[in-house]
Amino acid sequence: MVGLAQAMAAAHMPRDSVRAAARGARLAMDGSFAAISAWEREHGRLRVLVNEGERRPGEEEFPADESYPVHDFPEITEFLHERWAGGGGPHAWVEHAGGGLPGRRGEVLRRRGRGTCVVAPIVLSGRAWGELYVARDEGLPDFDEDDAEFATVLAAVVAAGLAQNERLEEARALAFTDPLTGLANRRAVDMRLDEALEEHRAKGAVVSLVVCDLNGLKKVNDTFGHAMGDRLLERFGSVLSLCGAILPGALVARLGGDEFCLVSVGPSADEVVRVTEELCLRAAELELGEGVACGVASTGDDIGQVQSSRRLFRLADAAQYKAKAARLPKPVVAGRDTAVMRLADTPPPGSGERRRFRGR
């Protein structure tokens, strides 16, 4: 049990955590196979998260969509909608290959060459979360009631580990999320761009960055108050998310203040520009504000070698700066406007330094 808890605590990702839980439970119970499933209430089914141990044909370690309707297993329906106080919960039970009815666990055991299994409900925050399932192959000793008692304890250890991981995931989400809009924040953008540029160097993937500056936010704040300014930021964030969804895998983020961005990996520069044009049109239709100024920089255009995210940011920011200065209703694209390249790489007269892109 200590090893199981330690392995779950050491896992960095949810997938690693459930795998560690299944493996620890299987070893602790001397089982041949173990699985952890989560109850999806909205779909009325148990979805398998991990299969660990001696898998049969068709059993994947991390199945994409292996699930079972709850009504196929009436023995679990009695605890799914219950609540338990004080962290307690229902006890595990044993099932045998020879005692099941068609469509139930006994049949599944026989079909997969297993003789017996223990099913232990997993309870989080007083509600059923899912189940721990450990099986032994035919020819091995059957599980008994003592094993079921032990599985109940193991399920409680797994539940504690899952609860801890959920808290860690919430903390990670807060660290990479803008609290006002719910979009990604600058930290998330930097990480995604670094990963994307590695993919660009290794595989030639097109990496595009769109930098957006929301027009008229100060006027809204001064005229209607900061609550209305926040409302404008939230609404533009929704528009940006809607447009970003057109590009597979795009990351949309708020850099801070009235600055937003979109990171795209894969789609062509032309596709990103078309989406950005749509973004400009939709932003102009918002009841608050005065539209948005957008700059685009993409490795799919003639912008020279991009060694770092800083270079891509400088180009996109310079393009956005030009769009804002000219109050253009469409994006400016680096590599398609030579003035942008000069603006990104040449210090303003008398400044003594190059223009620094914001948010860095």
Short mmCIF file of C-alpha atoms in Angstrom, two decimals:
data_model
loop_
_atom_site.label_atom_id
_atom_site.label_comp_id
_atom_site.label_asym_id
_atom_site.label_seq_id
_atom_site.Cartn_x
_atom_site.Cartn_y
_atom_site.Cartn_z
CA MET A 1 0.00 0.00 0.00
CA VAL A 2 2.87 2.35 0.78
CA GLY A 3 4.45 1.61 -2.59
CA LEU A 4 1.15 2.27 -4.36
CA ALA A 5 0.71 5.62 -2.63
CA GLN A 6 4.32 6.64 -3.32
CA ALA A 7 4.06 5.70 -7.00
CA MET A 8 0.88 7.76 -7.43
CA ALA A 9 2.46 10.72 -5.63
CA ALA A 10 5.52 10.56 -7.90
CA ALA A 11 3.44 10.62 -11.10
CA HIS A 12 3.55 13.89 -13.02
CA MET A 13 0.50 13.36 -15.25
CA PRO A 14 -3.01 11.93 -14.57
CA ARG A 15 -2.33 9.05 -16.99
CA ASP A 16 0.82 8.08 -15.10
CA SER A 17 -1.07 8.28 -11.82
CA VAL A 18 -3.84 5.84 -12.79
CA ARG A 19 -1.28 3.48 -14.32
CA ALA A 20 0.70 3.52 -11.07
CA ALA A 21 -2.51 2.86 -9.14
CA ALA A 22 -3.50 -0.12 -11.31
CA ARG A 23 0.00 -1.59 -11.22
CA GLY A 24 0.33 -1.14 -7.46
CA ALA A 25 -3.04 -2.76 -6.80
CA ARG A 26 -2.27 -5.69 -9.12
CA LEU A 27 1.06 -6.38 -7.45
CA ALA A 28 -0.38 -5.98 -3.95
CA MET A 29 -3.11 -8.52 -4.70
CA ASP A 30 -0.92 -10.87 -6.74
CA GLY A 31 -3.23 -10.38 -9.71
CA SER A 32 -2.62 -11.05 -13.39
CA PHE A 33 -4.46 -7.98 -14.64
CA ALA A 34 -5.85 -4.73 -13.27
CA ALA A 35 -7.92 -1.86 -14.61
CA ILE A 36 -9.19 1.45 -13.33
CA SER A 37 -12.41 2.88 -14.72
CA ALA A 38 -14.19 6.18 -14.15
CA TRP A 39 -17.94 6.59 -13.98
CA GLU A 40 -19.19 9.07 -16.58
CA ARG A 41 -22.53 10.08 -15.14
CA GLU A 42 -23.62 12.07 -18.17
CA HIS A 43 -23.24 8.99 -20.38
CA GLY A 44 -24.30 6.33 -17.86
CA ARG A 45 -21.17 4.29 -18.42
CA LEU A 46 -17.87 3.17 -16.93
CA ARG A 47 -14.96 4.30 -19.08
CA VAL A 48 -11.71 2.35 -18.79
CA LEU A 49 -8.76 4.64 -18.13
CA VAL A 50 -6.00 2.03 -17.99
CA ASN A 51 -5.47 -1.72 -18.48
CA GLU A 52 -2.37 -3.01 -16.69
CA GLY A 53 -0.72 -6.41 -16.56
CA GLU A 54 -1.35 -9.37 -18.87
CA ARG A 55 -3.61 -7.82 -21.50
CA ARG A 56 -5.68 -9.83 -23.95
CA PRO A 57 -6.16 -9.00 -27.66
CA GLY A 58 -8.16 -5.80 -27.91
CA GLU A 59 -7.14 -4.55 -24.47
CA GLU A 60 -5.00 -1.43 -24.85
CA GLU A 61 -2.99 0.03 -22.01
CA PHE A 62 -4.69 3.42 -22.44
CA PRO A 63 -7.83 2.68 -24.47
CA ALA A 64 -9.23 5.49 -26.59
CA ASP A 65 -12.85 4.54 -25.98
CA GLU A 66 -13.35 1.33 -24.00
CA SER A 67 -16.49 1.75 -21.96
CA TYR A 68 -19.35 -0.31 -20.53
CA PRO A 69 -22.96 0.75 -19.96
CA VAL A 70 -23.73 0.71 -16.27
CA HIS A 71 -26.93 -1.26 -16.88
CA ASP A 72 -24.76 -4.20 -18.04
CA PHE A 73 -23.52 -4.49 -14.46
CA PRO A 74 -26.53 -4.16 -12.14
CA GLU A 75 -24.42 -5.10 -9.15
CA ILE A 76 -22.81 -1.63 -9.17
CA THR A 77 -25.89 0.53 -9.73
CA GLU A 78 -26.85 0.38 -6.06
CA PHE A 79 -23.81 2.41 -5.00
CA LEU A 80 -23.32 4.78 -7.95
CA HIS A 81 -25.90 7.34 -6.85
CA GLU A 82 -25.25 7.04 -3.12
CA ARG A 83 -23.19 9.32 -0.92
CA TRP A 84 -20.95 8.27 1.94
CA ALA A 85 -19.92 10.44 4.84
CA GLY A 86 -16.55 10.41 6.54
CA GLY A 87 -14.66 9.06 3.53
CA GLY A 88 -16.19 5.58 3.83
CA GLY A 89 -17.79 3.70 0.98
CA PRO A 90 -19.10 0.38 -0.29
CA HIS A 91 -17.08 -2.79 0.11
CA ALA A 92 -15.41 -4.67 -2.70
CA TRP A 93 -16.76 -7.99 -3.88
CA VAL A 94 -15.51 -11.11 -5.66
CA GLU A 95 -16.86 -12.59 -8.88
CA HIS A 96 -16.03 -15.90 -10.57
CA ALA A 97 -15.97 -17.01 -14.18
CA GLY A 98 -18.31 -19.87 -13.39
CA GLY A 99 -21.02 -17.85 -11.71
CA GLY A 100 -21.83 -15.01 -14.09
CA LEU A 101 -24.91 -14.50 -16.24
CA PRO A 102 -24.63 -13.52 -19.94
CA GLY A 103 -23.57 -9.92 -20.33
CA ARG A 104 -22.08 -9.71 -16.86
CA ARG A 105 -18.59 -10.00 -15.45
CA GLY A 106 -18.53 -13.79 -15.33
CA GLU A 107 -18.95 -14.00 -19.08
CA VAL A 108 -16.24 -11.39 -19.60
CA LEU A 109 -13.90 -13.34 -17.34
CA ARG A 110 -14.51 -16.59 -19.26
CA ARG A 111 -14.06 -14.92 -22.64
CA ARG A 112 -10.70 -13.50 -21.61
CA GLY A 113 -9.36 -16.58 -19.89
CA ARG A 114 -9.59 -15.26 -16.35
CA GLY A 115 -10.93 -17.18 -13.42
CA THR A 116 -11.84 -14.64 -10.78
CA CYS A 117 -11.84 -10.91 -10.11
CA VAL A 118 -12.28 -8.39 -7.32
CA VAL A 119 -14.25 -5.20 -7.95
CA ALA A 120 -13.65 -2.31 -5.54
CA PRO A 121 -15.62 0.94 -5.84
CA ILE A 122 -13.52 4.12 -5.70
CA VAL A 123 -15.15 6.95 -3.74
CA LEU A 124 -14.03 10.60 -3.94
CA SER A 125 -15.52 13.35 -1.77
CA GLY A 126 -18.29 11.06 -0.65
CA ARG A 127 -19.43 10.09 -4.15
CA ALA A 128 -18.72 7.12 -6.38
CA TRP A 129 -15.93 8.01 -8.82
CA GLY A 130 -15.30 4.68 -10.49
CA GLU A 131 -13.87 1.26 -9.76
CA LEU A 132 -10.69 -0.70 -9.25
CA TYR A 133 -10.75 -4.11 -10.95
CA VAL A 134 -8.15 -6.83 -10.33
CA ALA A 135 -8.33 -10.27 -11.98
CA ARG A 136 -6.40 -13.56 -11.90
CA ASP A 137 -5.99 -15.92 -14.82
CA GLU A 138 -7.61 -19.34 -14.92
CA GLY A 139 -5.66 -21.91 -12.95
CA LEU A 140 -4.55 -19.45 -10.28
CA PRO A 141 -6.08 -19.40 -6.78
CA ASP A 142 -9.45 -17.66 -6.61
CA PHE A 143 -9.89 -14.41 -4.74
CA ASP A 144 -11.82 -14.71 -1.47
CA GLU A 145 -13.53 -12.38 1.01
CA ASP A 146 -10.25 -11.50 2.69
CA ASP A 147 -8.99 -10.33 -0.69
CA ALA A 148 -12.14 -8.25 -1.09
CA GLU A 149 -11.50 -6.57 2.26
CA PHE A 150 -7.94 -5.80 1.21
CA ALA A 151 -9.14 -4.44 -2.15
CA THR A 152 -11.51 -2.10 -0.29
CA VAL A 153 -8.52 -0.64 1.55
CA LEU A 154 -6.51 -0.38 -1.67
CA ALA A 155 -9.39 1.47 -3.34
CA ALA A 156 -9.34 4.00 -0.51
CA VAL A 157 -5.60 4.53 -1.03
CA VAL A 158 -6.19 4.99 -4.76
CA ALA A 159 -8.97 7.50 -4.02
CA ALA A 160 -6.64 9.52 -1.79
CA GLY A 161 -4.02 9.58 -4.53
CA LEU A 162 -6.57 10.64 -7.16
CA ALA A 163 -7.82 13.43 -4.91
CA GLN A 164 -4.27 14.70 -4.45
CA ASN A 165 -3.67 14.59 -8.19
CA GLU A 166 -6.87 16.52 -8.84
CA ARG A 167 -5.68 19.25 -6.49
CA LEU A 168 -2.33 19.35 -8.28
CA GLU A 169 -4.07 19.57 -11.67
CA GLU A 170 -6.17 22.46 -10.40
CA ALA A 171 -3.00 24.21 -9.25
CA ARG A 172 -1.34 23.61 -12.63
CA ALA A 173 -4.42 24.96 -14.40
CA LEU A 174 -4.31 28.11 -12.29
CA ALA A 175 -0.62 28.55 -13.06
CA PHE A 176 -1.27 28.51 -16.82
CA THR A 177 -4.68 30.21 -17.01
CA ASP A 178 -5.78 33.84 -17.15
CA PRO A 179 -8.29 34.21 -14.28
CA LEU A 180 -10.55 36.74 -16.03
CA THR A 181 -11.05 35.15 -19.45
CA GLY A 182 -10.21 31.52 -18.72
CA LEU A 183 -7.77 31.55 -21.65
CA ALA A 184 -4.15 30.47 -21.41
CA ASN A 185 -1.68 32.97 -19.94
CA ARG A 186 1.77 34.14 -21.00
CA ARG A 187 3.53 31.26 -19.25
CA ALA A 188 1.48 28.75 -21.24
CA VAL A 189 2.23 30.62 -24.48
CA ASP A 190 5.99 30.57 -23.86
CA MET A 191 5.93 26.84 -23.20
CA ARG A 192 3.79 26.10 -26.26
CA LEU A 193 5.95 28.23 -28.54
CA ASP A 194 9.14 26.57 -27.34
CA GLU A 195 7.63 23.14 -28.04
CA ALA A 196 6.27 24.30 -31.40
CA LEU A 197 9.60 25.67 -32.58
CA GLU A 198 11.29 22.40 -31.63
CA GLU A 199 8.73 20.65 -33.84
CA HIS A 200 9.41 23.22 -36.59
CA ARG A 201 13.14 22.55 -36.48
CA ALA A 202 12.72 18.77 -36.33
CA LYS A 203 9.84 18.25 -38.78
CA GLY A 204 9.31 21.53 -40.57
CA ALA A 205 5.93 22.17 -38.96
CA VAL A 206 4.52 25.62 -39.71
CA VAL A 207 4.37 27.74 -36.54
CA SER A 208 2.28 30.91 -36.59
CA LEU A 209 1.77 33.58 -33.96
CA VAL A 210 -1.03 36.15 -33.99
CA VAL A 211 -0.69 39.09 -31.59
CA CYS A 212 -3.86 41.09 -30.91
CA ASP A 213 -4.30 44.49 -29.26
CA LEU A 214 -7.88 45.30 -28.30
CA ASN A 215 -8.79 48.85 -29.32
CA GLY A 216 -10.79 51.17 -27.08
CA LEU A 217 -10.44 49.36 -23.75
CA LYS A 218 -9.24 52.48 -21.90
CA LYS A 219 -12.17 54.48 -23.28
CA VAL A 220 -14.62 51.81 -22.09
CA ASN A 221 -12.99 51.75 -18.64
CA ASP A 222 -13.05 55.55 -18.35
CA THR A 223 -16.61 55.92 -19.65
CA PHE A 224 -18.44 52.91 -18.25
CA GLY A 225 -16.16 51.60 -15.50
CA HIS A 226 -13.79 48.68 -15.19
CA ALA A 227 -16.59 46.14 -14.85
CA MET A 228 -17.61 46.93 -18.43
CA GLY A 229 -13.96 46.85 -19.46
CA ASP A 230 -13.70 43.34 -18.02
CA ARG A 231 -16.84 42.43 -19.92
CA LEU A 232 -15.23 43.57 -23.17
CA LEU A 233 -12.12 41.50 -22.41
CA GLU A 234 -14.25 38.42 -21.69
CA ARG A 235 -16.30 38.84 -24.86
CA PHE A 236 -13.26 39.31 -27.04
CA GLY A 237 -11.72 36.25 -25.37
CA SER A 238 -14.81 34.27 -26.43
CA VAL A 239 -14.52 35.55 -30.00
CA LEU A 240 -10.83 34.63 -30.07
CA SER A 241 -11.63 31.13 -28.78
CA LEU A 242 -14.32 30.70 -31.42
CA CYS A 243 -11.98 31.71 -34.24
CA GLY A 244 -9.08 29.72 -32.79
CA ALA A 245 -11.21 26.57 -32.83
CA ILE A 246 -11.08 26.69 -36.65
CA LEU A 247 -7.36 25.91 -36.46
CA PRO A 248 -6.71 22.39 -35.09
CA GLY A 249 -4.77 22.47 -31.83
CA ALA A 250 -4.45 26.26 -31.67
CA LEU A 251 -3.71 27.86 -28.30
CA VAL A 252 -5.50 31.12 -27.51
CA ALA A 253 -4.24 33.29 -24.67
CA ARG A 254 -4.41 36.64 -22.92
CA LEU A 255 -0.95 38.09 -22.47
CA GLY A 256 -2.17 40.77 -20.07
CA GLY A 257 -4.11 44.03 -20.19
CA ASP A 258 -5.64 44.44 -23.65
CA GLU A 259 -3.18 42.06 -25.34
CA PHE A 260 -4.11 38.60 -26.61
CA CYS A 261 -2.48 36.06 -28.90
CA LEU A 262 -3.03 32.85 -30.82
CA VAL A 263 -0.43 30.13 -31.43
CA SER A 264 -0.99 27.74 -34.34
CA VAL A 265 1.11 24.68 -35.22
CA GLY A 266 0.49 22.87 -38.49
CA PRO A 267 -1.99 24.94 -40.54
CA SER A 268 -0.53 27.04 -43.32
CA ALA A 269 0.18 30.74 -42.99
CA ASP A 270 -2.70 31.47 -45.39
CA GLU A 271 -5.13 29.56 -43.17
CA VAL A 272 -4.00 31.49 -40.11
CA VAL A 273 -4.33 34.80 -41.94
CA ARG A 274 -7.88 33.92 -43.05
CA VAL A 275 -8.85 33.09 -39.47
CA THR A 276 -7.29 36.34 -38.25
CA GLU A 277 -9.28 38.29 -40.85
CA GLU A 278 -12.43 36.64 -39.50
CA LEU A 279 -11.33 37.59 -35.98
CA CYS A 280 -10.98 41.25 -36.99
CA LEU A 281 -14.47 41.25 -38.51
CA ARG A 282 -16.07 39.67 -35.45
CA ALA A 283 -14.22 41.97 -33.03
CA ALA A 284 -15.49 45.01 -34.95
CA GLU A 285 -19.06 43.81 -34.34
CA LEU A 286 -18.73 43.76 -30.54
CA GLU A 287 -21.03 46.29 -28.87
CA LEU A 288 -18.12 47.60 -26.77
CA GLY A 289 -14.66 48.64 -27.87
CA GLU A 290 -13.34 49.68 -31.26
CA GLY A 291 -12.25 46.42 -32.84
CA VAL A 292 -8.81 44.86 -32.68
CA ALA A 293 -5.38 45.37 -34.24
CA CYS A 294 -3.74 42.09 -35.27
CA GLY A 295 -0.25 41.16 -36.44
CA VAL A 296 0.72 37.77 -37.82
CA ALA A 297 4.15 36.14 -38.03
CA SER A 298 4.48 32.65 -39.48
CA THR A 299 7.35 30.38 -40.39
CA GLY A 300 5.28 29.61 -43.47
CA ASP A 301 6.11 33.10 -44.80
CA ASP A 302 9.41 34.63 -45.83
CA ILE A 303 10.52 35.91 -42.43
CA GLY A 304 13.98 34.37 -42.27
CA GLN A 305 15.20 31.81 -39.80
CA VAL A 306 13.34 31.68 -36.49
CA GLN A 307 15.65 30.45 -33.74
CA SER A 308 13.51 31.45 -30.78
CA SER A 309 10.04 32.51 -29.74
CA ARG A 310 11.45 35.99 -29.11
CA ARG A 311 12.06 36.47 -32.85
CA LEU A 312 8.52 35.35 -33.71
CA PHE A 313 7.06 37.63 -31.04
CA ARG A 314 9.05 40.62 -32.28
CA LEU A 315 7.76 40.16 -35.81
CA ALA A 316 4.12 39.59 -34.82
CA ASP A 317 4.21 42.48 -32.38
CA ALA A 318 5.72 44.82 -34.97
CA ALA A 319 3.01 43.80 -37.46
CA GLN A 320 0.34 44.46 -34.85
CA TYR A 321 1.92 47.83 -34.05
CA LYS A 322 1.66 48.81 -37.72
CA ALA A 323 -1.97 47.67 -37.91
CA LYS A 324 -2.83 49.69 -34.82
CA ALA A 325 -1.03 52.83 -35.95
CA ALA A 326 -2.86 52.75 -39.29
CA ARG A 327 -6.16 51.63 -37.65
CA LEU A 328 -6.43 48.88 -40.22
CA PRO A 329 -9.54 46.65 -40.16
CA LYS A 330 -7.48 43.63 -41.19
CA PRO A 331 -4.26 41.99 -39.97
CA VAL A 332 -0.77 42.98 -41.03
CA VAL A 333 1.42 40.00 -41.90
CA ALA A 334 5.19 39.87 -41.38
CA GLY A 335 7.00 38.79 -44.54
CA ARG A 336 4.25 40.24 -46.70
CA ASP A 337 4.96 43.80 -45.62
CA THR A 338 8.64 44.78 -45.68
CA ALA A 339 7.99 47.68 -43.33
CA VAL A 340 7.19 45.18 -40.61
CA MET A 341 10.59 43.54 -40.92
CA ARG A 342 12.30 46.91 -40.58
CA LEU A 343 10.11 47.85 -37.62
CA ALA A 344 10.91 44.59 -35.85
CA ASP A 345 14.65 44.78 -36.40
CA THR A 346 15.44 48.50 -36.34
CA PRO A 347 15.43 50.65 -33.18
CA PRO A 348 13.15 53.70 -33.31
CA PRO A 349 15.06 56.98 -33.95
CA GLY A 350 16.74 58.26 -30.81
CA SER A 351 15.59 55.31 -28.72
CA GLY A 352 19.00 53.75 -28.35
CA GLU A 353 17.46 50.27 -28.40
CA ARG A 354 15.21 48.00 -30.34
CA ARG A 355 11.49 48.04 -29.75
CA ARG A 356 10.71 45.55 -27.03
CA PHE A 357 7.58 43.47 -27.49
CA ARG A 358 5.24 43.67 -24.56
CA GLY A 359 4.51 40.99 -21.98
CA ARG A 360 8.10 39.74 -21.92
#
